[in-house]
Amino acid sequence: MGRRPCCAKVGIKRGAWTVLEDKILSNHIEIHGEGKWRDLPQRAGLKRCGKSCRLRWMNYLRSDIKRGNISVEEEELIIKLHNLLGNRWSLIAGRLPGRTDNEIKNYWNTKLSKRIKGPQKTQDSTKQLHKLKEKESEGKFSMALIPENLQLAIRPKAVRATKVIIPQQLGHNNQMIKKNEVPTWDHNSSSSYSTLLEVEDDTSFLMDIDIGELFISDVLRSETQQEIEERNENDNGGGGDYGDVNLPSGFDFIVSSFEDFLNNSTEESMMENWRGW
DNA sequence: AATTCTTACAACCGCCATGGC
DNA sequence: TGCCATGGCGGTTGTAAGAAT
């Protein structure tokens, strides 16, 4: 049994929406509210696919949509978030009030992806997984070689954004450090406490993203716009503590936390703590 | 002025997660 | 437990407008 198509393809209008169609759709949603998209066109008297109506409403007609150019601040945020989240446009859009996932995706594809060129040191998780699976099918690699707990970090697609939580930070022996508490952490890197303060600022844009949605590798490879530019200028092939990945200073603390977390945890406690974060 | 190329973005498509039954 | 409807997501395509030739 096949899947029922979202709408009958015959007699359905496609392409650009007219002003009249927009008005009909807006009026209908104002009166009846969102939802029941499949039946909406019939109820509203539109010759459109329900999915198309939803998209038009979500991406264009909603009153809370911000029109106009994307500001420098927004752009910076998009870049940061993209480094951390990859092509999870809806998650990124969730951090930019008034912007839609479609808009950000388009902006990225047409402007930012070209600007941030240079050798791609990283790939998004989907591609990573795809490549690994290819290698596996060629017999050059086995997924079994990857510890099970790390396999969990390779996820082909974003799960739905749910709650947004900032992880508590780990101190020695994985003890949680309460927010606003000066950590007793004796970190070897150039800065411990100062880095913590920086991190709190630098990650403020992540305040309501569930860190469970991030991969360790995502954190490891996150770059700020400044660093991207520096890398593009120098393009020396990198170095640093993590192979050819240039680490942003602001993430030292998080990276160290993850390292301690990985080094000092049993598989069970790891999963427990991870979910608890 | 005409044609070609590029850019920007709206819209479409297929797939997947979730929830109700 | 499985099926189905629904909503949502990310990738891709289509096309209008502007720039370049």
CSV table of C-alpha atoms (C1' of nucleotides) in Angstrom, one decimal:
chain,number,residue,atom,x,y,z
A,1,MET,CA,0.0,0.0,0.0
A,2,GLY,CA,1.4,3.3,-1.0
A,3,ARG,CA,1.5,6.5,0.8
A,4,ARG,CA,-1.4,8.8,0.1
A,5,PRO,CA,-0.1,11.9,-1.7
A,6,CYS,CA,-0.4,15.1,0.2
A,7,CYS,CA,-2.9,16.3,-2.4
A,8,ALA,CA,-4.4,15.4,-5.8
A,9,LYS,CA,-2.0,16.6,-8.3
A,10,VAL,CA,-4.6,17.4,-10.9
A,11,GLY,CA,-6.3,20.8,-10.8
A,12,ILE,CA,-3.7,22.1,-8.4
A,13,LYS,CA,-2.2,25.5,-9.1
A,14,ARG,CA,1.6,25.8,-8.8
A,15,GLY,CA,4.2,28.5,-8.9
A,16,ALA,CA,4.1,32.0,-7.5
A,17,TRP,CA,1.3,33.0,-5.3
A,18,THR,CA,-1.0,35.9,-6.2
A,19,VAL,CA,-2.0,38.7,-3.9
A,20,LEU,CA,-5.5,37.4,-3.9
A,21,GLU,CA,-4.4,33.9,-2.9
A,22,ASP,CA,-2.3,35.4,-0.1
A,23,LYS,CA,-5.3,37.3,1.1
A,24,ILE,CA,-7.6,34.3,1.0
A,25,LEU,CA,-5.0,32.2,2.9
A,26,SER,CA,-4.3,34.9,5.5
A,27,ASN,CA,-8.0,35.5,6.1
A,28,HIS,CA,-8.7,31.9,6.5
A,29,ILE,CA,-5.9,31.3,9.0
A,30,GLU,CA,-6.8,34.4,10.9
A,31,ILE,CA,-10.4,33.1,11.3
A,32,HIS,CA,-9.8,29.3,11.7
A,33,GLY,CA,-6.2,29.2,12.9
A,34,GLU,CA,-3.3,27.1,11.6
A,35,GLY,CA,-3.4,23.3,11.1
A,36,LYS,CA,-5.3,20.8,9.1
A,37,TRP,CA,-3.3,21.9,6.1
A,38,ARG,CA,-4.5,19.0,3.9
A,39,ASP,CA,-8.1,20.2,4.0
A,40,LEU,CA,-7.3,23.9,4.2
A,41,PRO,CA,-7.2,24.6,0.5
A,42,GLN,CA,-10.7,23.1,0.0
A,43,ARG,CA,-12.1,24.9,3.0
A,44,ALA,CA,-10.5,28.2,2.0
A,45,GLY,CA,-11.4,27.8,-1.7
A,46,LEU,CA,-7.8,27.7,-2.9
A,47,LYS,CA,-6.6,25.6,-5.7
A,48,ARG,CA,-3.3,24.8,-3.9
A,49,CYS,CA,-1.7,21.9,-2.3
A,50,GLY,CA,-2.1,22.0,1.5
A,51,LYS,CA,1.6,21.7,1.9
A,52,SER,CA,2.1,24.7,-0.4
A,53,CYS,CA,-0.4,26.7,1.8
A,54,ARG,CA,1.6,25.8,4.9
A,55,LEU,CA,4.8,26.8,3.3
A,56,ARG,CA,3.5,30.0,2.0
A,57,TRP,CA,2.1,30.9,5.5
A,58,MET,CA,5.2,29.8,7.4
A,59,ASN,CA,7.7,31.4,5.1
A,60,TYR,CA,6.0,34.5,3.9
A,61,LEU,CA,2.6,35.5,5.3
A,62,ARG,CA,3.0,35.1,9.0
A,63,SER,CA,2.9,38.5,10.8
A,64,ASP,CA,6.0,37.8,12.8
A,65,ILE,CA,8.3,37.4,9.9
A,66,LYS,CA,11.0,39.9,9.6
A,67,ARG,CA,11.5,41.3,6.1
A,68,GLY,CA,14.6,43.0,4.8
A,69,ASN,CA,18.3,42.4,4.8
A,70,ILE,CA,20.0,40.2,7.2
A,71,SER,CA,22.1,42.3,9.5
A,72,VAL,CA,25.8,41.7,10.2
A,73,GLU,CA,24.9,40.4,13.7
A,74,GLU,CA,22.5,38.0,12.3
A,75,GLU,CA,25.0,36.9,9.7
A,76,GLU,CA,27.6,36.3,12.4
A,77,LEU,CA,25.1,34.3,14.4
A,78,ILE,CA,24.2,32.2,11.4
A,79,ILE,CA,27.8,31.4,10.7
A,80,LYS,CA,28.5,30.4,14.3
A,81,LEU,CA,25.4,28.3,14.5
A,82,HIS,CA,26.0,26.7,11.2
A,83,ASN,CA,29.5,25.7,12.4
A,84,LEU,CA,27.9,24.0,15.4
A,85,LEU,CA,24.7,22.7,14.0
A,86,GLY,CA,25.4,22.1,10.3
A,87,ASN,CA,22.5,22.4,7.9
A,88,ARG,CA,19.9,22.3,10.6
A,89,TRP,CA,18.2,25.3,9.3
A,90,SER,CA,15.2,25.2,11.5
A,91,LEU,CA,17.3,25.0,14.6
A,92,ILE,CA,19.3,28.0,13.3
A,93,ALA,CA,16.2,29.9,12.4
A,94,GLY,CA,14.9,29.3,15.9
A,95,ARG,CA,17.7,31.5,17.2
A,96,LEU,CA,16.9,34.3,14.8
A,97,PRO,CA,13.6,35.8,15.6
A,98,GLY,CA,11.5,36.6,12.6
A,99,ARG,CA,13.7,34.7,10.2
A,100,THR,CA,12.6,31.5,8.6
A,101,ASP,CA,14.6,28.3,8.0
A,102,ASN,CA,14.0,28.8,4.2
A,103,GLU,CA,15.4,32.3,4.3
A,104,ILE,CA,18.5,31.3,6.2
A,105,LYS,CA,19.0,28.3,4.0
A,106,ASN,CA,18.8,30.5,0.9
A,107,TYR,CA,21.1,33.1,2.5
A,108,TRP,CA,23.6,30.5,3.3
A,109,ASN,CA,23.5,28.8,0.0
A,110,THR,CA,23.7,32.0,-2.1
A,111,LYS,CA,26.0,34.2,0.0
A,112,LEU,CA,27.7,32.6,3.0
A,113,SER,CA,28.7,29.3,1.6
A,114,LYS,CA,30.6,31.1,-1.2
A,115,ARG,CA,32.2,33.5,1.2
A,116,ILE,CA,33.3,30.9,3.6
A,117,LYS,CA,35.1,28.9,1.0
A,118,GLY,CA,38.5,27.4,1.2
A,119,PRO,CA,39.2,23.7,1.8
A,120,GLN,CA,36.4,22.1,3.7
A,121,LYS,CA,38.0,20.6,6.7
A,122,THR,CA,34.8,19.2,7.9
A,123,GLN,CA,31.6,17.7,6.5
A,124,ASP,CA,28.2,17.6,7.9
A,125,SER,CA,27.2,14.6,9.8
A,126,THR,CA,25.0,13.3,7.0
A,127,LYS,CA,27.9,13.2,4.6
A,128,GLN,CA,30.2,11.8,7.3
A,129,LEU,CA,27.8,8.9,7.9
A,130,HIS,CA,27.3,8.4,4.1
A,131,LYS,CA,31.0,8.3,3.5
A,132,LEU,CA,31.5,5.8,6.3
A,133,LYS,CA,28.8,3.6,5.0
A,134,GLU,CA,30.3,3.7,1.6
A,135,LYS,CA,33.6,2.7,2.9
A,136,GLU,CA,31.9,0.0,4.9
A,137,SER,CA,30.1,-1.4,1.8
A,138,GLU,CA,33.5,-1.4,0.0
A,139,GLY,CA,34.9,-3.4,2.8
A,140,LYS,CA,37.4,-0.8,3.7
A,141,PHE,CA,35.9,0.0,7.0
A,142,SER,CA,33.6,-1.4,9.6
A,143,MET,CA,31.2,0.5,11.8
A,144,ALA,CA,31.9,-2.1,14.4
A,145,LEU,CA,35.3,-0.5,14.8
A,146,ILE,CA,33.7,2.6,16.3
A,147,PRO,CA,32.9,2.3,19.9
A,148,GLU,CA,29.2,2.1,20.4
A,149,ASN,CA,29.1,5.2,22.6
A,150,LEU,CA,30.7,7.2,19.8
A,151,GLN,CA,28.5,5.8,17.1
A,152,LEU,CA,25.7,7.7,18.9
A,153,ALA,CA,27.4,10.9,17.8
A,154,ILE,CA,26.9,10.1,14.2
A,155,ARG,CA,23.3,11.0,13.4
A,156,PRO,CA,22.1,11.4,9.9
A,157,LYS,CA,19.5,14.0,10.6
A,158,ALA,CA,18.5,16.5,13.1
A,159,VAL,CA,15.9,15.3,15.5
A,160,ARG,CA,13.2,17.8,16.3
A,161,ALA,CA,14.3,20.7,18.3
A,162,THR,CA,12.6,20.4,21.6
A,163,LYS,CA,13.9,22.0,24.7
A,164,VAL,CA,16.8,24.2,24.9
A,165,ILE,CA,19.2,23.6,27.7
A,166,ILE,CA,22.7,24.9,28.4
A,167,PRO,CA,24.7,22.1,29.8
A,168,GLN,CA,26.0,22.3,33.2
A,169,GLN,CA,29.8,22.4,33.2
A,170,LEU,CA,32.0,19.6,34.5
A,171,GLY,CA,34.7,20.1,37.0
A,172,HIS,CA,37.1,17.5,38.3
A,173,ASN,CA,35.8,14.0,38.4
A,174,ASN,CA,32.8,15.1,36.4
A,175,GLN,CA,31.3,17.0,39.2
A,176,MET,CA,28.9,19.6,37.9
A,177,ILE,CA,29.9,23.2,38.4
A,178,LYS,CA,26.9,25.4,39.2
A,179,LYS,CA,26.4,28.4,37.2
A,180,ASN,CA,27.8,31.6,38.8
A,181,GLU,CA,30.2,29.5,40.9
A,182,VAL,CA,33.9,30.1,40.5
A,183,PRO,CA,35.2,26.7,39.4
A,184,THR,CA,38.1,25.0,41.3
A,185,TRP,CA,39.2,23.6,38.0
A,186,ASP,CA,42.9,23.6,37.5
A,187,HIS,CA,43.0,23.8,33.8
A,188,ASN,CA,46.3,23.6,32.0
A,189,SER,CA,45.4,25.8,29.1
A,190,SER,CA,46.2,29.5,28.9
A,191,SER,CA,43.1,30.4,30.7
A,192,SER,CA,40.7,28.7,32.9
A,193,TYR,CA,38.5,31.1,34.7
A,194,SER,CA,38.8,33.8,32.1
A,195,THR,CA,37.9,31.2,29.5
A,196,LEU,CA,34.9,30.2,31.4
A,197,LEU,CA,33.7,33.8,31.5
A,198,GLU,CA,34.3,34.1,27.8
A,199,VAL,CA,32.5,30.9,27.1
A,200,GLU,CA,29.5,32.1,28.9
A,201,ASP,CA,29.4,35.1,26.7
A,202,ASP,CA,30.3,33.3,23.5
A,203,THR,CA,27.7,30.6,24.0
A,204,SER,CA,24.9,32.8,25.0
A,205,PHE,CA,23.5,32.3,21.6
A,206,LEU,CA,23.1,28.6,22.5
A,207,MET,CA,21.1,29.3,25.6
A,208,ASP,CA,18.2,27.3,24.4
A,209,ILE,CA,19.7,24.7,22.3
A,210,ASP,CA,19.8,21.2,23.7
A,211,ILE,CA,23.5,20.3,23.7
A,212,GLY,CA,22.4,16.8,23.1
A,213,GLU,CA,21.8,17.9,19.6
A,214,LEU,CA,25.4,18.8,19.1
A,215,PHE,CA,28.1,16.4,18.3
A,216,ILE,CA,31.5,16.5,20.0
A,217,SER,CA,33.0,16.8,16.6
A,218,ASP,CA,30.7,19.8,15.9
A,219,VAL,CA,32.0,21.5,19.0
A,220,LEU,CA,35.6,20.6,18.1
A,221,ARG,CA,35.3,22.1,14.7
A,222,SER,CA,33.3,25.2,15.5
A,223,GLU,CA,34.8,28.4,14.2
A,224,THR,CA,34.0,32.0,14.5
A,225,GLN,CA,33.8,34.3,11.5
A,226,GLN,CA,37.1,35.9,12.6
A,227,GLU,CA,38.8,32.6,12.7
A,228,ILE,CA,37.4,31.5,9.3
A,229,GLU,CA,38.7,34.7,7.8
A,230,GLU,CA,42.1,34.2,9.5
A,231,ARG,CA,42.2,30.7,8.2
A,232,ASN,CA,41.3,31.8,4.7
A,233,GLU,CA,44.0,34.4,4.9
A,234,ASN,CA,46.7,32.2,6.2
A,235,ASP,CA,45.4,28.8,5.0
A,236,ASN,CA,48.4,27.1,6.3
A,237,GLY,CA,46.6,23.8,6.8
A,238,GLY,CA,46.1,24.2,10.4
A,239,GLY,CA,47.7,22.6,13.4
A,240,GLY,CA,46.7,22.9,17.0
A,241,ASP,CA,45.6,20.4,19.5
A,242,TYR,CA,43.0,18.8,17.4
A,243,GLY,CA,44.8,17.9,14.2
A,244,ASP,CA,44.0,20.3,11.4
A,245,VAL,CA,41.0,21.8,13.2
A,246,ASN,CA,41.6,25.4,14.4
A,247,LEU,CA,39.9,25.7,17.7
A,248,PRO,CA,38.2,28.9,18.7
A,249,SER,CA,39.5,30.0,22.1
A,250,GLY,CA,36.0,30.4,23.4
A,251,PHE,CA,35.3,26.7,23.2
A,252,ASP,CA,38.4,25.6,25.1
A,253,PHE,CA,36.3,25.0,28.2
A,254,ILE,CA,33.6,23.0,26.4
A,255,VAL,CA,36.2,20.9,24.6
A,256,SER,CA,38.0,20.2,27.8
A,257,SER,CA,34.8,19.3,29.4
A,258,PHE,CA,34.0,16.8,26.7
A,259,GLU,CA,37.5,15.4,26.9
A,260,ASP,CA,37.2,14.9,30.7
A,261,PHE,CA,33.8,13.6,30.2
A,262,LEU,CA,35.0,11.0,27.7
A,263,ASN,CA,38.1,10.1,29.6
A,264,ASN,CA,36.6,9.7,33.0
A,265,SER,CA,33.2,8.2,32.3
A,266,THR,CA,32.1,4.7,32.0
A,267,GLU,CA,29.8,4.0,29.1
A,268,GLU,CA,26.8,3.9,31.4
A,269,SER,CA,27.6,7.0,33.3
A,270,MET,CA,28.4,8.7,30.1
A,271,MET,CA,25.0,8.1,28.6
A,272,GLU,CA,23.3,9.0,31.9
A,273,ASN,CA,25.2,12.3,32.2
A,274,TRP,CA,24.9,13.1,28.6
A,275,ARG,CA,21.1,12.8,28.7
A,276,GLY,CA,21.1,14.7,31.9
A,277,TRP,CA,22.9,17.6,30.5
B,1,DA,C1',19.6,46.9,-27.7
B,2,DA,C1',19.9,42.1,-27.4
B,3,DT,C1',21.7,38.2,-25.4
B,4,DT,C1',23.9,35.6,-21.8
B,5,DC,C1',25.2,35.0,-17.2
B,6,DT,C1',24.6,35.4,-12.2
B,7,DT,C1',22.1,36.1,-8.1
B,8,DA,C1',18.4,35.8,-4.9
B,9,DC,C1',14.7,33.6,-3.1
B,10,DA,C1',10.1,31.5,-3.5
B,11,DA,C1',8.3,27.2,-4.1
B,12,DC,C1',8.3,22.2,-4.7
B,13,DC,C1',9.6,17.5,-3.5
B,14,DG,C1',10.6,13.5,-0.9
B,15,DC,C1',11.5,11.8,3.3
B,16,DC,C1',11.0,11.2,8.2
B,17,DA,C1',9.2,11.8,13.2
B,18,DT,C1',5.3,12.0,15.9
B,19,DG,C1',0.9,11.1,17.6
B,20,DG,C1',-3.7,9.2,17.4
B,21,DC,C1',-6.4,5.3,16.6
C,1,DT,C1',1.9,-3.1,17.5
C,2,DG,C1',1.1,-1.4,13.2
C,3,DC,C1',-1.1,1.8,10.2
C,4,DC,C1',-2.1,6.3,8.7
C,5,DA,C1',-2.5,11.4,8.8
C,6,DT,C1',-0.1,15.3,9.7
C,7,DG,C1',3.5,18.4,10.2
C,8,DG,C1',8.1,19.5,9.7
C,9,DC,C1',12.7,19.3,7.7
C,10,DG,C1',16.5,19.8,4.3
C,11,DG,C1',17.7,19.4,-0.6
C,12,DT,C1',16.7,20.9,-5.0
C,13,DT,C1',14.5,23.4,-8.7
C,14,DG,C1',12.4,27.3,-11.1
C,15,DT,C1',12.3,31.9,-12.3
C,16,DA,C1',12.4,36.9,-12.0
C,17,DA,C1',15.6,40.6,-11.8
C,18,DG,C1',19.8,42.7,-12.3
C,19,DA,C1',24.6,42.7,-14.1
C,20,DA,C1',27.8,41.8,-17.6
C,21,DT,C1',29.1,41.2,-22.3
